[in-house]
Amino acid sequence: MAEQMSQTLNGTILIALDDKVIVRKTYGYARLYQKGKDLNGMTISQLSAARGKTENKLTNTTPYELASISKQFTAAAILKLVAAGKMKLTDNLSKYYPNNPYAGITIHHLLCHTSGLPEYFDFPEEIWGTEGLTTNEQAIQKVFSRREKIYFKPGMRYKYTNTNYLLLADIVAKVSGVKFEKCVEDSIIKPVGMMNTFYVTQKNEHRDIFFPRGHLKSGEEVAIEPLDGTFGDKGLYSCPEALMKWKIAFFNEYSVLPKEWVEKASSTQNKLITGAEPSELYGYGFHLEENPYYGKLVYHGGLWHGFHHIMVYRPSDNMLFICL
């Protein structure tokens, strides 16, 4: 099986049972050096030499852009502020953005994707420009100024939308009084002891790291694009070793949040106004599934510009599965 994995996976797998690692495997390269806009002009021998460099080989502590696995950290940052009495789940979006065009949306709706807000990823590419990365502030300004039609009345349906968590990250900054990245770093990343974990806006502070690039199935590198700069919905870099520390601190030790809030985050929150449950269950920052074979699963995937991840926690036997 190991030989098969080494031929099909370019990434890292970690499986732990009751907080003991039983599988830890890493295969492949940060950059495949096969195809890509910034590789044009390199000969086959030059590409091969670049691929074989020591710094290009993935390790157990290589940090990946976690894509939507980042959402659980944004949710935890919000819930920490709620638990501390600094904000409420029932707070209306207008409390933080008085001139926003969308009525009736609460923090709860944002956390569990029942807000009905339009997906900012779906806006025309040309609005983001071509110079530099888009900031959260710029993206939020576009969300409100474009006044795109809301998908549905808040609470009436469930639709997974990255705009929700883009806003939540900004709200954390507004309530805490410090930048979102700094808030998460000081209240979660450092106390938990997560190595190689930081946001996209902090990459320049880690220039010693050779970062993985996203790739298509063809082996072509995905070019860096403006929306690679936004975070909260994505934008957190980390590695399996650090994510295991996070899982233990969050789900087992309750050192990030009190047990009642962990249970709330990992239980169904996206019930509709009608009382019905959508076919896809979501808590606060986590997908949920009651699997007939495996029991309850608390998980999140991540898919962004060539990165494809999954992180699954099974409470019944304290199993953790991570594939980045």
CSV table of C-alpha atoms in Angstrom, one decimal:
chain,number,residue,atom,x,y,z
A,1,MET,CA,0.0,0.0,0.0
A,2,ALA,CA,2.9,2.4,0.8
A,3,GLU,CA,4.2,2.0,-2.7
A,4,GLN,CA,0.8,2.7,-4.2
A,5,MET,CA,0.4,5.8,-2.1
A,6,SER,CA,3.8,7.1,-3.0
A,7,GLN,CA,2.7,6.9,-6.6
A,8,THR,CA,-0.7,8.5,-6.2
A,9,LEU,CA,-0.4,11.0,-3.3
A,10,ASN,CA,1.6,14.2,-3.2
A,11,GLY,CA,1.1,15.2,0.4
A,12,THR,CA,0.9,14.0,4.0
A,13,ILE,CA,-1.3,11.5,5.9
A,14,LEU,CA,-1.7,11.3,9.7
A,15,ILE,CA,-3.9,8.8,11.5
A,16,ALA,CA,-4.2,8.8,15.3
A,17,LEU,CA,-6.2,6.6,17.6
A,18,ASP,CA,-6.8,7.8,21.2
A,19,ASP,CA,-4.1,10.5,20.6
A,20,LYS,CA,-1.4,8.0,19.5
A,21,VAL,CA,-0.2,8.3,15.9
A,22,ILE,CA,-0.5,5.0,14.1
A,23,VAL,CA,0.2,6.2,10.6
A,24,ARG,CA,2.4,9.2,9.6
A,25,LYS,CA,3.4,9.2,6.0
A,26,THR,CA,4.6,12.0,3.6
A,27,TYR,CA,5.1,11.6,-0.1
A,28,GLY,CA,6.2,14.0,-2.9
A,29,TYR,CA,7.2,17.5,-3.4
A,30,ALA,CA,6.2,21.1,-2.6
A,31,ARG,CA,6.5,21.8,-6.3
A,32,LEU,CA,6.2,19.2,-9.0
A,33,TYR,CA,8.1,21.3,-11.5
A,34,GLN,CA,6.1,19.9,-14.5
A,35,LYS,CA,4.0,22.7,-15.9
A,36,GLY,CA,3.3,26.3,-14.9
A,37,LYS,CA,3.3,29.9,-16.0
A,38,ASP,CA,6.5,30.7,-14.1
A,39,LEU,CA,8.3,27.5,-15.3
A,40,ASN,CA,8.2,28.4,-19.0
A,41,GLY,CA,11.7,28.4,-20.4
A,42,MET,CA,13.1,25.8,-18.0
A,43,THR,CA,14.5,22.7,-19.7
A,44,ILE,CA,13.5,19.1,-18.6
A,45,SER,CA,16.9,18.7,-16.8
A,46,GLN,CA,16.5,22.0,-15.0
A,47,LEU,CA,12.9,21.0,-13.9
A,48,SER,CA,14.2,17.7,-12.7
A,49,ALA,CA,17.0,19.2,-10.8
A,50,ALA,CA,14.7,21.7,-9.1
A,51,ARG,CA,12.3,19.0,-8.1
A,52,GLY,CA,15.0,16.9,-6.5
A,53,LYS,CA,16.3,19.7,-4.2
A,54,THR,CA,16.2,18.8,-0.5
A,55,GLU,CA,14.1,21.9,0.4
A,56,ASN,CA,11.5,20.8,-2.2
A,57,LYS,CA,10.7,17.5,-0.5
A,58,LEU,CA,7.6,17.5,1.7
A,59,THR,CA,8.0,16.7,5.4
A,60,ASN,CA,5.7,15.9,8.3
A,61,THR,CA,5.9,19.6,9.3
A,62,THR,CA,5.5,21.3,5.9
A,63,PRO,CA,2.7,23.8,6.2
A,64,TYR,CA,-0.1,23.7,3.6
A,65,GLU,CA,-2.7,26.3,2.8
A,66,LEU,CA,-5.5,24.6,4.7
A,67,ALA,CA,-8.3,26.1,2.5
A,68,SER,CA,-11.6,25.6,4.3
A,69,ILE,CA,-10.2,23.6,7.2
A,70,SER,CA,-9.3,27.1,8.3
A,71,LYS,CA,-13.0,27.8,9.1
A,72,GLN,CA,-13.0,25.9,12.4
A,73,PHE,CA,-10.4,28.3,13.8
A,74,THR,CA,-12.4,31.3,12.7
A,75,ALA,CA,-15.5,29.8,14.4
A,76,ALA,CA,-13.4,29.1,17.6
A,77,ALA,CA,-12.2,32.7,17.7
A,78,ILE,CA,-15.8,33.9,17.5
A,79,LEU,CA,-17.0,31.5,20.1
A,80,LYS,CA,-14.2,32.6,22.5
A,81,LEU,CA,-15.5,36.2,22.3
A,82,VAL,CA,-19.1,35.0,22.8
A,83,ALA,CA,-18.1,32.9,25.8
A,84,ALA,CA,-16.3,35.9,27.3
A,85,GLY,CA,-19.4,38.0,26.9
A,86,LYS,CA,-17.9,40.4,24.4
A,87,MET,CA,-20.5,39.6,21.7
A,88,LYS,CA,-23.6,37.4,21.1
A,89,LEU,CA,-24.6,34.8,18.6
A,90,THR,CA,-27.8,36.8,18.1
A,91,ASP,CA,-25.9,40.0,17.2
A,92,ASN,CA,-27.1,41.4,13.9
A,93,LEU,CA,-24.7,42.0,11.0
A,94,SER,CA,-25.8,45.6,11.0
A,95,LYS,CA,-24.2,46.0,14.5
A,96,TYR,CA,-20.8,45.7,12.9
A,97,TYR,CA,-21.6,47.0,9.4
A,98,PRO,CA,-24.4,49.7,9.8
A,99,ASN,CA,-24.6,50.4,6.1
A,100,ASN,CA,-24.6,46.9,4.8
A,101,PRO,CA,-27.5,46.1,2.4
A,102,TYR,CA,-28.6,42.8,4.0
A,103,ALA,CA,-31.1,42.6,6.8
A,104,GLY,CA,-31.8,40.0,9.5
A,105,ILE,CA,-28.5,38.2,9.3
A,106,THR,CA,-26.9,37.2,12.7
A,107,ILE,CA,-23.6,35.8,13.8
A,108,HIS,CA,-25.3,32.4,14.2
A,109,HIS,CA,-26.4,32.5,10.5
A,110,LEU,CA,-22.9,33.3,9.4
A,111,LEU,CA,-21.4,30.5,11.5
A,112,CYS,CA,-23.7,27.8,10.2
A,113,HIS,CA,-24.1,29.0,6.6
A,114,THR,CA,-27.8,29.9,6.8
A,115,SER,CA,-27.3,33.6,6.0
A,116,GLY,CA,-28.2,33.5,2.3
A,117,LEU,CA,-25.3,35.9,1.5
A,118,PRO,CA,-23.9,35.7,-2.1
A,119,GLU,CA,-20.6,33.9,-2.6
A,120,TYR,CA,-17.8,36.3,-3.2
A,121,PHE,CA,-15.8,33.6,-5.1
A,122,ASP,CA,-18.5,33.8,-7.8
A,123,PHE,CA,-18.0,37.6,-8.5
A,124,PRO,CA,-16.4,38.3,-11.9
A,125,GLU,CA,-12.7,37.8,-11.8
A,126,GLU,CA,-11.9,41.2,-13.3
A,127,ILE,CA,-13.3,43.1,-10.2
A,128,TRP,CA,-10.3,41.9,-8.1
A,129,GLY,CA,-7.7,43.6,-10.4
A,130,THR,CA,-4.4,42.2,-11.4
A,131,GLU,CA,-1.9,43.9,-9.0
A,132,GLY,CA,-1.3,42.2,-5.7
A,133,LEU,CA,-3.4,40.1,-3.4
A,134,THR,CA,-7.0,41.1,-2.4
A,135,THR,CA,-7.3,42.0,1.3
A,136,ASN,CA,-10.3,41.1,3.5
A,137,GLU,CA,-11.3,44.8,3.7
A,138,GLN,CA,-11.3,45.1,-0.1
A,139,ALA,CA,-13.3,41.9,-0.5
A,140,ILE,CA,-15.9,42.9,2.1
A,141,GLN,CA,-16.3,46.3,0.4
A,142,LYS,CA,-17.1,44.5,-2.8
A,143,VAL,CA,-19.6,42.2,-1.1
A,144,PHE,CA,-21.6,45.2,0.2
A,145,SER,CA,-21.1,47.7,-2.7
A,146,ARG,CA,-22.2,45.2,-5.4
A,147,ARG,CA,-25.4,44.5,-3.5
A,148,GLU,CA,-25.8,41.1,-5.1
A,149,LYS,CA,-29.2,39.5,-4.5
A,150,ILE,CA,-29.4,37.4,-1.4
A,151,TYR,CA,-29.9,33.7,-2.0
A,152,PHE,CA,-32.8,33.4,0.5
A,153,LYS,CA,-34.1,34.9,3.7
A,154,PRO,CA,-31.7,34.2,6.6
A,155,GLY,CA,-32.5,30.9,8.3
A,156,MET,CA,-34.8,29.6,5.5
A,157,ARG,CA,-32.1,27.5,3.8
A,158,TYR,CA,-28.6,26.2,4.2
A,159,LYS,CA,-26.0,27.1,1.6
A,160,TYR,CA,-22.3,26.8,2.3
A,161,THR,CA,-20.8,30.2,1.4
A,162,ASN,CA,-17.3,31.5,2.0
A,163,THR,CA,-18.5,35.0,2.4
A,164,ASN,CA,-19.8,34.1,5.9
A,165,TYR,CA,-16.4,33.3,7.2
A,166,LEU,CA,-14.7,36.2,5.4
A,167,LEU,CA,-17.0,38.5,7.5
A,168,LEU,CA,-16.6,36.5,10.7
A,169,ALA,CA,-12.8,37.0,10.6
A,170,ASP,CA,-13.3,40.8,10.2
A,171,ILE,CA,-15.8,40.8,13.1
A,172,VAL,CA,-13.3,39.1,15.3
A,173,ALA,CA,-10.9,42.0,14.7
A,174,LYS,CA,-13.6,44.6,15.3
A,175,VAL,CA,-14.7,43.0,18.7
A,176,SER,CA,-11.2,42.0,19.9
A,177,GLY,CA,-9.6,45.3,18.9
A,178,VAL,CA,-6.6,43.6,17.3
A,179,LYS,CA,-6.0,42.1,13.9
A,180,PHE,CA,-7.7,38.7,13.3
A,181,GLU,CA,-4.4,37.0,12.7
A,182,LYS,CA,-2.9,38.3,15.9
A,183,CYS,CA,-6.0,37.4,17.9
A,184,VAL,CA,-6.0,33.8,16.7
A,185,GLU,CA,-2.2,33.6,17.2
A,186,ASP,CA,-2.3,34.8,20.8
A,187,SER,CA,-5.5,33.0,21.9
A,188,ILE,CA,-5.2,29.7,20.0
A,189,ILE,CA,-2.1,29.0,18.0
A,190,LYS,CA,0.5,29.9,20.7
A,191,PRO,CA,-1.3,28.4,23.7
A,192,VAL,CA,-2.0,25.2,21.9
A,193,GLY,CA,1.7,25.0,20.7
A,194,MET,CA,1.0,24.7,17.0
A,195,MET,CA,4.2,24.8,15.0
A,196,ASN,CA,4.4,26.2,11.5
A,197,THR,CA,0.9,27.7,11.8
A,198,PHE,CA,0.1,31.2,10.6
A,199,TYR,CA,-2.0,33.1,8.1
A,200,VAL,CA,-1.3,34.1,4.5
A,201,THR,CA,-0.6,37.7,5.6
A,202,GLN,CA,2.2,36.4,7.9
A,203,LYS,CA,4.0,34.3,5.2
A,204,ASN,CA,6.8,36.9,4.9
A,205,GLU,CA,7.7,36.2,8.6
A,206,HIS,CA,8.5,32.6,7.6
A,207,ARG,CA,10.8,33.0,4.6
A,208,ASP,CA,12.8,30.0,5.6
A,209,ILE,CA,9.9,27.7,4.6
A,210,PHE,CA,9.7,26.4,1.0
A,211,PHE,CA,5.9,26.6,0.6
A,212,PRO,CA,3.9,24.0,-1.4
A,213,ARG,CA,2.1,25.2,-4.5
A,214,GLY,CA,-1.3,24.0,-5.5
A,215,HIS,CA,-1.4,21.7,-8.5
A,216,LEU,CA,-4.0,20.4,-11.0
A,217,LYS,CA,-4.3,16.7,-11.8
A,218,SER,CA,-2.3,17.4,-14.9
A,219,GLY,CA,0.7,18.4,-12.7
A,220,GLU,CA,0.4,22.0,-13.7
A,221,GLU,CA,1.0,24.6,-10.9
A,222,VAL,CA,-1.9,26.8,-10.1
A,223,ALA,CA,-0.8,30.4,-10.5
A,224,ILE,CA,-1.2,32.8,-7.5
A,225,GLU,CA,-4.3,34.8,-7.8
A,226,PRO,CA,-5.8,37.9,-6.1
A,227,LEU,CA,-8.2,35.9,-3.8
A,228,ASP,CA,-5.2,33.9,-2.4
A,229,GLY,CA,-4.9,36.9,-0.1
A,230,THR,CA,-8.2,36.6,1.8
A,231,PHE,CA,-8.6,34.7,5.0
A,232,GLY,CA,-11.0,33.5,7.7
A,233,ASP,CA,-12.8,31.3,5.2
A,234,LYS,CA,-9.3,29.9,4.2
A,235,GLY,CA,-5.8,31.4,4.4
A,236,LEU,CA,-4.4,29.5,7.4
A,237,TYR,CA,-1.2,27.5,6.9
A,238,SER,CA,-0.5,24.5,9.1
A,239,CYS,CA,0.7,20.9,9.1
A,240,PRO,CA,-0.7,17.6,10.4
A,241,GLU,CA,1.5,17.6,13.6
A,242,ALA,CA,0.0,21.0,14.6
A,243,LEU,CA,-3.5,20.0,13.7
A,244,MET,CA,-3.3,17.0,16.0
A,245,LYS,CA,-2.3,19.3,18.8
A,246,TRP,CA,-5.3,21.5,18.0
A,247,LYS,CA,-7.7,18.5,18.0
A,248,ILE,CA,-6.5,17.4,21.4
A,249,ALA,CA,-6.7,20.9,22.9
A,250,PHE,CA,-10.1,21.6,21.4
A,251,PHE,CA,-12.0,18.3,21.6
A,252,ASN,CA,-10.3,16.4,24.5
A,253,GLU,CA,-8.8,18.9,26.9
A,254,TYR,CA,-11.2,21.8,26.4
A,255,SER,CA,-8.4,24.3,26.7
A,256,VAL,CA,-9.5,26.4,23.8
A,257,LEU,CA,-13.2,26.6,24.8
A,258,PRO,CA,-15.3,25.2,27.6
A,259,LYS,CA,-16.9,21.8,27.0
A,260,GLU,CA,-20.4,23.3,26.4
A,261,TRP,CA,-19.1,25.5,23.6
A,262,VAL,CA,-17.2,22.6,22.0
A,263,GLU,CA,-20.3,20.5,22.1
A,264,LYS,CA,-22.3,23.4,20.5
A,265,ALA,CA,-19.7,23.8,17.8
A,266,SER,CA,-19.8,20.1,17.0
A,267,SER,CA,-23.6,19.6,17.0
A,268,THR,CA,-26.1,20.5,14.4
A,269,GLN,CA,-26.7,24.3,14.2
A,270,ASN,CA,-28.0,24.8,10.7
A,271,LYS,CA,-31.6,23.8,11.5
A,272,LEU,CA,-34.0,25.9,9.5
A,273,ILE,CA,-36.7,28.3,10.7
A,274,THR,CA,-39.2,25.6,9.8
A,275,GLY,CA,-37.4,23.2,12.3
A,276,ALA,CA,-36.3,21.0,9.5
A,277,GLU,CA,-32.7,19.8,9.2
A,278,PRO,CA,-30.9,20.2,5.8
A,279,SER,CA,-29.5,17.0,4.2
A,280,GLU,CA,-26.0,18.4,4.9
A,281,LEU,CA,-25.4,19.0,8.6
A,282,TYR,CA,-23.2,21.8,9.9
A,283,GLY,CA,-22.2,23.0,13.3
A,284,TYR,CA,-20.0,26.0,13.9
A,285,GLY,CA,-16.9,25.5,11.6
A,286,PHE,CA,-17.5,21.8,11.2
A,287,HIS,CA,-19.4,19.5,8.9
A,288,LEU,CA,-21.3,16.7,10.7
A,289,GLU,CA,-22.4,13.3,9.7
A,290,GLU,CA,-24.2,10.4,11.5
A,291,ASN,CA,-22.7,7.6,9.5
A,292,PRO,CA,-24.4,4.2,9.7
A,293,TYR,CA,-21.1,2.3,9.7
A,294,TYR,CA,-18.7,4.7,11.5
A,295,GLY,CA,-20.9,6.7,13.8
A,296,LYS,CA,-20.7,10.4,14.3
A,297,LEU,CA,-18.1,12.2,12.3
A,298,VAL,CA,-16.9,15.8,12.8
A,299,TYR,CA,-15.0,16.9,9.8
A,300,HIS,CA,-14.1,19.5,7.3
A,301,GLY,CA,-12.6,19.4,3.8
A,302,GLY,CA,-10.5,22.0,2.1
A,303,LEU,CA,-10.4,22.7,-1.7
A,304,TRP,CA,-8.5,25.7,-3.0
A,305,HIS,CA,-6.4,26.4,-6.1
A,306,GLY,CA,-4.9,22.9,-6.3
A,307,PHE,CA,-4.9,22.0,-2.6
A,308,HIS,CA,-7.3,19.2,-1.5
A,309,HIS,CA,-7.6,18.3,2.1
A,310,ILE,CA,-9.7,16.4,4.6
A,311,MET,CA,-9.6,16.3,8.5
A,312,VAL,CA,-12.0,13.9,10.3
A,313,TYR,CA,-12.5,13.4,14.0
A,314,ARG,CA,-14.6,10.5,15.3
A,315,PRO,CA,-15.6,11.0,19.0
A,316,SER,CA,-16.6,7.4,19.7
A,317,ASP,CA,-13.0,6.1,19.7
A,318,ASN,CA,-11.1,9.4,19.6
A,319,MET,CA,-9.9,8.8,16.0
A,320,LEU,CA,-8.3,11.5,13.9
A,321,PHE,CA,-7.6,11.3,10.2
A,322,ILE,CA,-5.8,14.0,8.3
A,323,CYS,CA,-4.8,14.1,4.7
A,324,LEU,CA,-3.3,17.3,3.2
